[in-house]
Amino acid sequence: MSLVDPDDAPEIQIAKQAKIIDALMRRANRQKDVGPSAFRAFQSAIELQQQVAAQIRDLARAETELESARYERERTRRNLIEALSSMEEGFALFTGGQLDLCNDLFSGLAPDIANAIVPGLPVRRFFELMSASVHLVSSDRGLDEVAVALQAHPEDTTIASVVLELSADRWYQMSAQRTSRENVVLLLTEITAIVRQNRVEKETLIDRQADYLQAVFQNMRSGVCTFSETGTVLMNNARFREILDLPAAVLAPGQSIRELLKYLRDHRMVRREDLAKVDVWRQELTSRGWLRKRVGHGADRVVEIHANRMPDAGFLVELKDLTLEARTKETLENRVMERTAELTRANAELVREYQEKAVVEEALLQAKERAEAAVSSKTRFLAAASHDLLQPINAAKLLISTLQGLTRETELSHLVDRLNGAFGSAEQLLHSLLDISRLESAEPDTVTPTDLCLAPLIEGIYADQSFVAEQKNVRLDVVPSSAFVRSDPIYLLRSVQNLVVNAIQYTEPGGRVLLGCRRKPGHIVLEVWDTGIGIARKDQARIFEEFTRAGNVSAGSGMGLGLSVVDRACRLLGHNLSVKSKPGVGTVFRIQMELVEGHREQAEPAGLMKLSEDTALEHIVLVIENDRDALYAITQLLEQWGASVLPAHSRDEAATFVRDMGIPPDIILADYQLDDGDTGVDVVSHIRTLSGAHVPAILITADRGEPVRRDALQNDVSVLTKPVKLSRLRPMIMWKIRRFQTGEDAPLAIPTKVGDDSKRSQHSVATRGGSA
């Protein structure tokens, strides 16, 4: 255990060591003989003294180093204060809630409290001194709030800012921010120049507004004068004096309203009975806040008075000169009296005209009935035209197809192909005219929305137009969709077909056309894209008009009816039709339709496969058609395809064929409108009953109405419209027969030319799956 505590101060340690040495020396002197133990004690005292001396030297050296560090710290602090003093902003650092250091700008902000801004000043006390300073004029928030916020939330590092207005029109923004839990920094930024500039701009703006209001006030068509609560004039415009014909001195600012009334009374400018009501009118103004009266002025003038109370308890008087209006009213009253006499005289004439009008109305009623009869006749004509015009078109189309087969690889083949192309254009034009006529008729059953699957529609269009696209070296692609939408199957097919035909027509060889669908919440958007010539923005609205084409389309490219049909059909069906295009890049047409959920099965086969045209149609086909030309044409075509055809003109003739054969035919092709009131659906049912077999059947008709389609589907009869698409007829026959023979849905086939390469086969949508 050490006799000297090393933790004691050096002076205390030296005093203790001196006492120990002195005690040892006295003990040594009392000994007569210096023994070994006394010598060792003396030797220990000497060593102890040496250790104490070493510690004294260490302490002296440490004290010197501490003094040097203190000097460096003080010098650094002075340098920091000098640097802060050179700042253009006031700065103060509070450590542990007390002022540590600040610059002169901060301490001299308010001269009356400058002596109190010393190190150790609590931050709350600083804000109290600042709030009590005579140099503080105002602030946008309480300084005590800032102090409380800094102490109440030591962990919050957000900036608290306050704007101070000091004497001599000085303005500062004080920002307080906590840099740590112990340190708070206050910054003073002088904004005097900004405030003064804003004040000047504000005063300038107020002066301008005052000038503007004064100009408006002086140029008002009404006379306006404002009065104080005591009834003295505040301001008025020239129109007010002009209406009352008053000198400016009468309405000088400060003049009493009683002096004004006295002047009017003395000069007899207002009737005495009106002047007697002034006090009553003023009470009414006080109680209601507004007043409206009409008084006579002078000999023949009329003035309307509008008075309204103002927020300062004064009131505003507005005068309107109604002399011209009063005179006009008087004139009108005189004219009314004159007109009354004239009307009395004209009454008899009106009775006579009424009788004549009754005769005219009767004639108009008859004309309306004739017009309605004409519309009905037009509707009947359209129905007849749909059958009577399309019937020979269908027969001619079948004969041309047969002729193409007979002249293939002969010198007449090119001529027949040209004939087929020209006939196709005429057929397309006839379809467009009939469609427009039907859509214009606005009959209730013009369109019949129903739930339909897009798969057979898209694939049918692909089957019809793929060969046309290949002939033009345009790539036609489709994205199949099994979605169901709410639309009219006939007009939706016609609309999409018109868009695809246009896309192929106006796309250069080597280009591409894409047909597909996109799903949106509650809707399906059917899109037709192409890389064609495009449509200029100025033409994108007018292309939907009849007989209108875009400006970059050459003459002879069509009649301009296809898009008109699409537009009218979409409007009737409630579909949203839009177009987006860029010349030289391409075009996309979109039809947005209502999506129908819950359907899973398809009414027609969705798959398509290739079928070579040299594949023989070795089946017995019963054809029922009352038009001899159409019957002959389809018979020739089917026989060319290799079928054994039983051509019948009526129900009885068809039944005779079945009875004579003793077996049912493989398939029935029937027109809908037959002789003696029969329909194709009725005849199909009769043949099925007669043969005892559910013979597959296809209805080929020019009637595109929904009742016909519904009747056929209810009896398991597929429907093709005239003129029949041969690219659909042959695959449909094969599919119906195969399904009947196997009891399963067979993929529908598209005929291909002999010698077609495998590249075209890759476009078959039988190999594509998926849905919108």
PDB file of N, CA, C and O in Angstrom, residues 7-49:
ATOM      1  N   ASP A   7      -3.563  10.052  -6.645  1.00  0.00           N
ATOM      2  CA  ASP A   7      -4.679  10.863  -7.155  1.00  0.00           C
ATOM      3  C   ASP A   7      -4.720  12.240  -6.510  1.00  0.00           C
ATOM      4  O   ASP A   7      -5.487  13.108  -6.956  1.00  0.00           O
ATOM      5  N   ASP A   8      -3.921  12.449  -5.424  1.00  0.00           N
ATOM      6  CA  ASP A   8      -3.909  13.760  -4.765  1.00  0.00           C
ATOM      7  C   ASP A   8      -3.217  14.777  -5.636  1.00  0.00           C
ATOM      8  O   ASP A   8      -2.460  14.447  -6.558  1.00  0.00           O
ATOM      9  N   ALA A   9      -3.482  16.045  -5.327  1.00  0.00           N
ATOM     10  CA  ALA A   9      -2.828  17.138  -6.055  1.00  0.00           C
ATOM     11  C   ALA A   9      -1.317  17.084  -5.825  1.00  0.00           C
ATOM     12  O   ALA A   9      -0.841  16.559  -4.813  1.00  0.00           O
ATOM     13  N   PRO A  10      -0.534  17.566  -6.749  1.00  0.00           N
ATOM     14  CA  PRO A  10       0.949  17.497  -6.590  1.00  0.00           C
ATOM     15  C   PRO A  10       1.424  18.166  -5.302  1.00  0.00           C
ATOM     16  O   PRO A  10       2.350  17.675  -4.646  1.00  0.00           O
ATOM     17  N   GLU A  11       0.864  19.312  -4.944  1.00  0.00           N
ATOM     18  CA  GLU A  11       1.309  20.000  -3.720  1.00  0.00           C
ATOM     19  C   GLU A  11       1.077  19.130  -2.491  1.00  0.00           C
ATOM     20  O   GLU A  11       1.935  19.043  -1.580  1.00  0.00           O
ATOM     21  N   ILE A  12      -0.080  18.455  -2.478  1.00  0.00           N
ATOM     22  CA  ILE A  12      -0.380  17.579  -1.324  1.00  0.00           C
ATOM     23  C   ILE A  12       0.575  16.408  -1.295  1.00  0.00           C
ATOM     24  O   ILE A  12       1.090  16.011  -0.233  1.00  0.00           O
ATOM     25  N   GLN A  13       0.849  15.819  -2.479  1.00  0.00           N
ATOM     26  CA  GLN A  13       1.794  14.677  -2.513  1.00  0.00           C
ATOM     27  C   GLN A  13       3.183  15.114  -2.033  1.00  0.00           C
ATOM     28  O   GLN A  13       3.864  14.388  -1.275  1.00  0.00           O
ATOM     29  N   ILE A  14       3.662  16.312  -2.427  1.00  0.00           N
ATOM     30  CA  ILE A  14       5.003  16.782  -2.022  1.00  0.00           C
ATOM     31  C   ILE A  14       5.045  16.995  -0.508  1.00  0.00           C
ATOM     32  O   ILE A  14       6.027  16.633   0.192  1.00  0.00           O
ATOM     33  N   ALA A  15       3.963  17.577   0.032  1.00  0.00           N
ATOM     34  CA  ALA A  15       3.923  17.818   1.492  1.00  0.00           C
ATOM     35  C   ALA A  15       3.964  16.513   2.266  1.00  0.00           C
ATOM     36  O   ALA A  15       4.684  16.380   3.281  1.00  0.00           O
ATOM     37  N   LYS A  16       3.206  15.504   1.771  1.00  0.00           N
ATOM     38  CA  LYS A  16       3.212  14.198   2.454  1.00  0.00           C
ATOM     39  C   LYS A  16       4.584  13.560   2.398  1.00  0.00           C
ATOM     40  O   LYS A  16       5.103  13.001   3.378  1.00  0.00           O
ATOM     41  N   GLN A  17       5.214  13.651   1.208  1.00  0.00           N
ATOM     42  CA  GLN A  17       6.552  13.044   1.072  1.00  0.00           C
ATOM     43  C   GLN A  17       7.571  13.741   1.995  1.00  0.00           C
ATOM     44  O   GLN A  17       8.470  13.113   2.599  1.00  0.00           O
ATOM     45  N   ALA A  18       7.471  15.089   2.138  1.00  0.00           N
ATOM     46  CA  ALA A  18       8.407  15.825   3.010  1.00  0.00           C
ATOM     47  C   ALA A  18       8.239  15.397   4.477  1.00  0.00           C
ATOM     48  O   ALA A  18       9.226  15.230   5.214  1.00  0.00           O
ATOM     49  N   LYS A  19       6.968  15.232   4.869  1.00  0.00           N
ATOM     50  CA  LYS A  19       6.711  14.767   6.244  1.00  0.00           C
ATOM     51  C   LYS A  19       7.317  13.386   6.478  1.00  0.00           C
ATOM     52  O   LYS A  19       7.903  13.101   7.532  1.00  0.00           O
ATOM     53  N   ILE A  20       7.175  12.491   5.500  1.00  0.00           N
ATOM     54  CA  ILE A  20       7.708  11.135   5.655  1.00  0.00           C
ATOM     55  C   ILE A  20       9.226  11.181   5.759  1.00  0.00           C
ATOM     56  O   ILE A  20       9.857  10.525   6.616  1.00  0.00           O
ATOM     57  N   ILE A  21       9.873  12.008   4.924  1.00  0.00           N
ATOM     58  CA  ILE A  21      11.345  12.090   4.953  1.00  0.00           C
ATOM     59  C   ILE A  21      11.813  12.672   6.293  1.00  0.00           C
ATOM     60  O   ILE A  21      12.781  12.209   6.914  1.00  0.00           O
ATOM     61  N   ASP A  22      11.099  13.703   6.736  1.00  0.00           N
ATOM     62  CA  ASP A  22      11.489  14.330   8.010  1.00  0.00           C
ATOM     63  C   ASP A  22      11.364  13.342   9.168  1.00  0.00           C
ATOM     64  O   ASP A  22      12.230  13.277  10.044  1.00  0.00           O
ATOM     65  N   ALA A  23      10.298  12.550   9.175  1.00  0.00           N
ATOM     66  CA  ALA A  23      10.105  11.553  10.248  1.00  0.00           C
ATOM     67  C   ALA A  23      11.204  10.512  10.211  1.00  0.00           C
ATOM     68  O   ALA A  23      11.742  10.085  11.250  1.00  0.00           O
ATOM     69  N   LEU A  24      11.566  10.114   9.022  1.00  0.00           N
ATOM     70  CA  LEU A  24      12.636   9.108   8.886  1.00  0.00           C
ATOM     71  C   LEU A  24      13.963   9.677   9.374  1.00  0.00           C
ATOM     72  O   LEU A  24      14.770   8.972  10.019  1.00  0.00           O
ATOM     73  N   MET A  25      14.219  10.951   9.074  1.00  0.00           N
ATOM     74  CA  MET A  25      15.500  11.548   9.487  1.00  0.00           C
ATOM     75  C   MET A  25      15.562  11.665  11.011  1.00  0.00           C
ATOM     76  O   MET A  25      16.610  11.397  11.619  1.00  0.00           O
ATOM     77  N   ARG A  26      14.450  12.058  11.624  1.00  0.00           N
ATOM     78  CA  ARG A  26      14.467  12.156  13.086  1.00  0.00           C
ATOM     79  C   ARG A  26      14.657  10.789  13.728  1.00  0.00           C
ATOM     80  O   ARG A  26      15.346  10.646  14.742  1.00  0.00           O
ATOM     81  N   ARG A  27      14.064   9.813  13.143  1.00  0.00           N
ATOM     82  CA  ARG A  27      14.231   8.469  13.703  1.00  0.00           C
ATOM     83  C   ARG A  27      15.667   7.998  13.587  1.00  0.00           C
ATOM     84  O   ARG A  27      16.218   7.366  14.488  1.00  0.00           O
ATOM     85  N   ALA A  28      16.271   8.363  12.520  1.00  0.00           N
ATOM     86  CA  ALA A  28      17.671   7.936  12.312  1.00  0.00           C
ATOM     87  C   ALA A  28      18.581   8.646  13.306  1.00  0.00           C
ATOM     88  O   ALA A  28      19.558   8.075  13.806  1.00  0.00           O
ATOM     89  N   ASN A  29      18.298   9.876  13.631  1.00  0.00           N
ATOM     90  CA  ASN A  29      19.132  10.614  14.577  1.00  0.00           C
ATOM     91  C   ASN A  29      19.000  10.064  15.997  1.00  0.00           C
ATOM     92  O   ASN A  29      19.925  10.208  16.824  1.00  0.00           O
ATOM     93  N   ARG A  30      17.830   9.509  16.340  1.00  0.00           N
ATOM     94  CA  ARG A  30      17.674   8.981  17.707  1.00  0.00           C
ATOM     95  C   ARG A  30      18.391   7.662  17.897  1.00  0.00           C
ATOM     96  O   ARG A  30      18.572   7.214  19.020  1.00  0.00           O
ATOM     97  N   GLN A  31      18.741   7.014  16.875  1.00  0.00           N
ATOM     98  CA  GLN A  31      19.419   5.723  16.997  1.00  0.00           C
ATOM     99  C   GLN A  31      20.907   5.942  17.319  1.00  0.00           C
ATOM    100  O   GLN A  31      21.570   6.812  16.732  1.00  0.00           O
ATOM    101  N   LYS A  32      21.393   5.250  18.317  1.00  0.00           N
ATOM    102  CA  LYS A  32      22.821   5.346  18.645  1.00  0.00           C
ATOM    103  C   LYS A  32      23.666   4.682  17.595  1.00  0.00           C
ATOM    104  O   LYS A  32      24.782   5.070  17.331  1.00  0.00           O
ATOM    105  N   ASP A  33      23.128   3.655  17.086  1.00  0.00           N
ATOM    106  CA  ASP A  33      23.914   2.909  16.114  1.00  0.00           C
ATOM    107  C   ASP A  33      23.059   2.727  14.888  1.00  0.00           C
ATOM    108  O   ASP A  33      21.911   2.267  14.989  1.00  0.00           O
ATOM    109  N   VAL A  34      23.612   3.063  13.782  1.00  0.00           N
ATOM    110  CA  VAL A  34      22.812   2.942  12.536  1.00  0.00           C
ATOM    111  C   VAL A  34      22.850   1.502  12.093  1.00  0.00           C
ATOM    112  O   VAL A  34      23.879   1.011  11.622  1.00  0.00           O
ATOM    113  N   GLY A  35      21.779   0.867  12.303  1.00  0.00           N
ATOM    114  CA  GLY A  35      21.679  -0.532  11.953  1.00  0.00           C
ATOM    115  C   GLY A  35      21.222  -0.736  10.521  1.00  0.00           C
ATOM    116  O   GLY A  35      20.886   0.210   9.790  1.00  0.00           O
ATOM    117  N   PRO A  36      21.192  -1.990  10.123  1.00  0.00           N
ATOM    118  CA  PRO A  36      20.771  -2.276   8.723  1.00  0.00           C
ATOM    119  C   PRO A  36      19.345  -1.856   8.451  1.00  0.00           C
ATOM    120  O   PRO A  36      19.055  -1.313   7.389  1.00  0.00           O
ATOM    121  N   SER A  37      18.450  -2.033   9.407  1.00  0.00           N
ATOM    122  CA  SER A  37      17.040  -1.685   9.138  1.00  0.00           C
ATOM    123  C   SER A  37      16.885  -0.200   9.008  1.00  0.00           C
ATOM    124  O   SER A  37      16.140   0.309   8.168  1.00  0.00           O
ATOM    125  N   ALA A  38      17.602   0.548   9.794  1.00  0.00           N
ATOM    126  CA  ALA A  38      17.504   1.998   9.683  1.00  0.00           C
ATOM    127  C   ALA A  38      18.051   2.461   8.353  1.00  0.00           C
ATOM    128  O   ALA A  38      17.529   3.386   7.723  1.00  0.00           O
ATOM    129  N   PHE A  39      19.115   1.832   7.888  1.00  0.00           N
ATOM    130  CA  PHE A  39      19.697   2.222   6.610  1.00  0.00           C
ATOM    131  C   PHE A  39      18.742   1.930   5.469  1.00  0.00           C
ATOM    132  O   PHE A  39      18.576   2.751   4.542  1.00  0.00           O
ATOM    133  N   ARG A  40      18.082   0.746   5.558  1.00  0.00           N
ATOM    134  CA  ARG A  40      17.125   0.417   4.487  1.00  0.00           C
ATOM    135  C   ARG A  40      15.975   1.401   4.467  1.00  0.00           C
ATOM    136  O   ARG A  40      15.477   1.793   3.400  1.00  0.00           O
ATOM    137  N   ALA A  41      15.533   1.832   5.678  1.00  0.00           N
ATOM    138  CA  ALA A  41      14.442   2.802   5.712  1.00  0.00           C
ATOM    139  C   ALA A  41      14.885   4.104   5.106  1.00  0.00           C
ATOM    140  O   ALA A  41      14.139   4.766   4.352  1.00  0.00           O
ATOM    141  N   PHE A  42      16.152   4.493   5.414  1.00  0.00           N
ATOM    142  CA  PHE A  42      16.644   5.738   4.835  1.00  0.00           C
ATOM    143  C   PHE A  42      16.759   5.618   3.313  1.00  0.00           C
ATOM    144  O   PHE A  42      16.424   6.556   2.574  1.00  0.00           O
ATOM    145  N   GLN A  43      17.224   4.439   2.909  1.00  0.00           N
ATOM    146  CA  GLN A  43      17.374   4.222   1.453  1.00  0.00           C
ATOM    147  C   GLN A  43      16.005   4.279   0.777  1.00  0.00           C
ATOM    148  O   GLN A  43      15.853   4.850  -0.316  1.00  0.00           O
ATOM    149  N   SER A  44      14.965   3.725   1.395  1.00  0.00           N
ATOM    150  CA  SER A  44      13.601   3.770   0.837  1.00  0.00           C
ATOM    151  C   SER A  44      13.107   5.194   0.738  1.00  0.00           C
ATOM    152  O   SER A  44      12.442   5.591  -0.226  1.00  0.00           O
ATOM    153  N   ALA A  45      13.456   5.992   1.767  1.00  0.00           N
ATOM    154  CA  ALA A  45      13.005   7.384   1.745  1.00  0.00           C
ATOM    155  C   ALA A  45      13.647   8.127   0.597  1.00  0.00           C
ATOM    156  O   ALA A  45      13.005   8.950  -0.079  1.00  0.00           O
ATOM    157  N   ILE A  46      14.944   7.818   0.355  1.00  0.00           N
ATOM    158  CA  ILE A  46      15.636   8.487  -0.767  1.00  0.00           C
ATOM    159  C   ILE A  46      14.980   8.089  -2.088  1.00  0.00           C
ATOM    160  O   ILE A  46      14.734   8.938  -2.963  1.00  0.00           O
ATOM    161  N   GLU A  47      14.668   6.797  -2.271  1.00  0.00           N
ATOM    162  CA  GLU A  47      14.021   6.344  -3.528  1.00  0.00           C
ATOM    163  C   GLU A  47      12.643   6.976  -3.704  1.00  0.00           C
ATOM    164  O   GLU A  47      12.256   7.379  -4.795  1.00  0.00           O
ATOM    165  N   LEU A  48      11.947   7.074  -2.550  1.00  0.00           N
ATOM    166  CA  LEU A  48      10.620   7.684  -2.609  1.00  0.00           C
ATOM    167  C   LEU A  48      10.715   9.140  -3.025  1.00  0.00           C
ATOM    168  O   LEU A  48       9.925   9.658  -3.818  1.00  0.00           O
ATOM    169  N   GLN A  49      11.760   9.823  -2.476  1.00  0.00           N
ATOM    170  CA  GLN A  49      11.937  11.228  -2.837  1.00  0.00           C
ATOM    171  C   GLN A  49      12.230  11.364  -4.324  1.00  0.00           C
ATOM    172  O   GLN A  49      11.738  12.289  -4.995  1.00  0.00           O
TER     173      GLN A  49
END
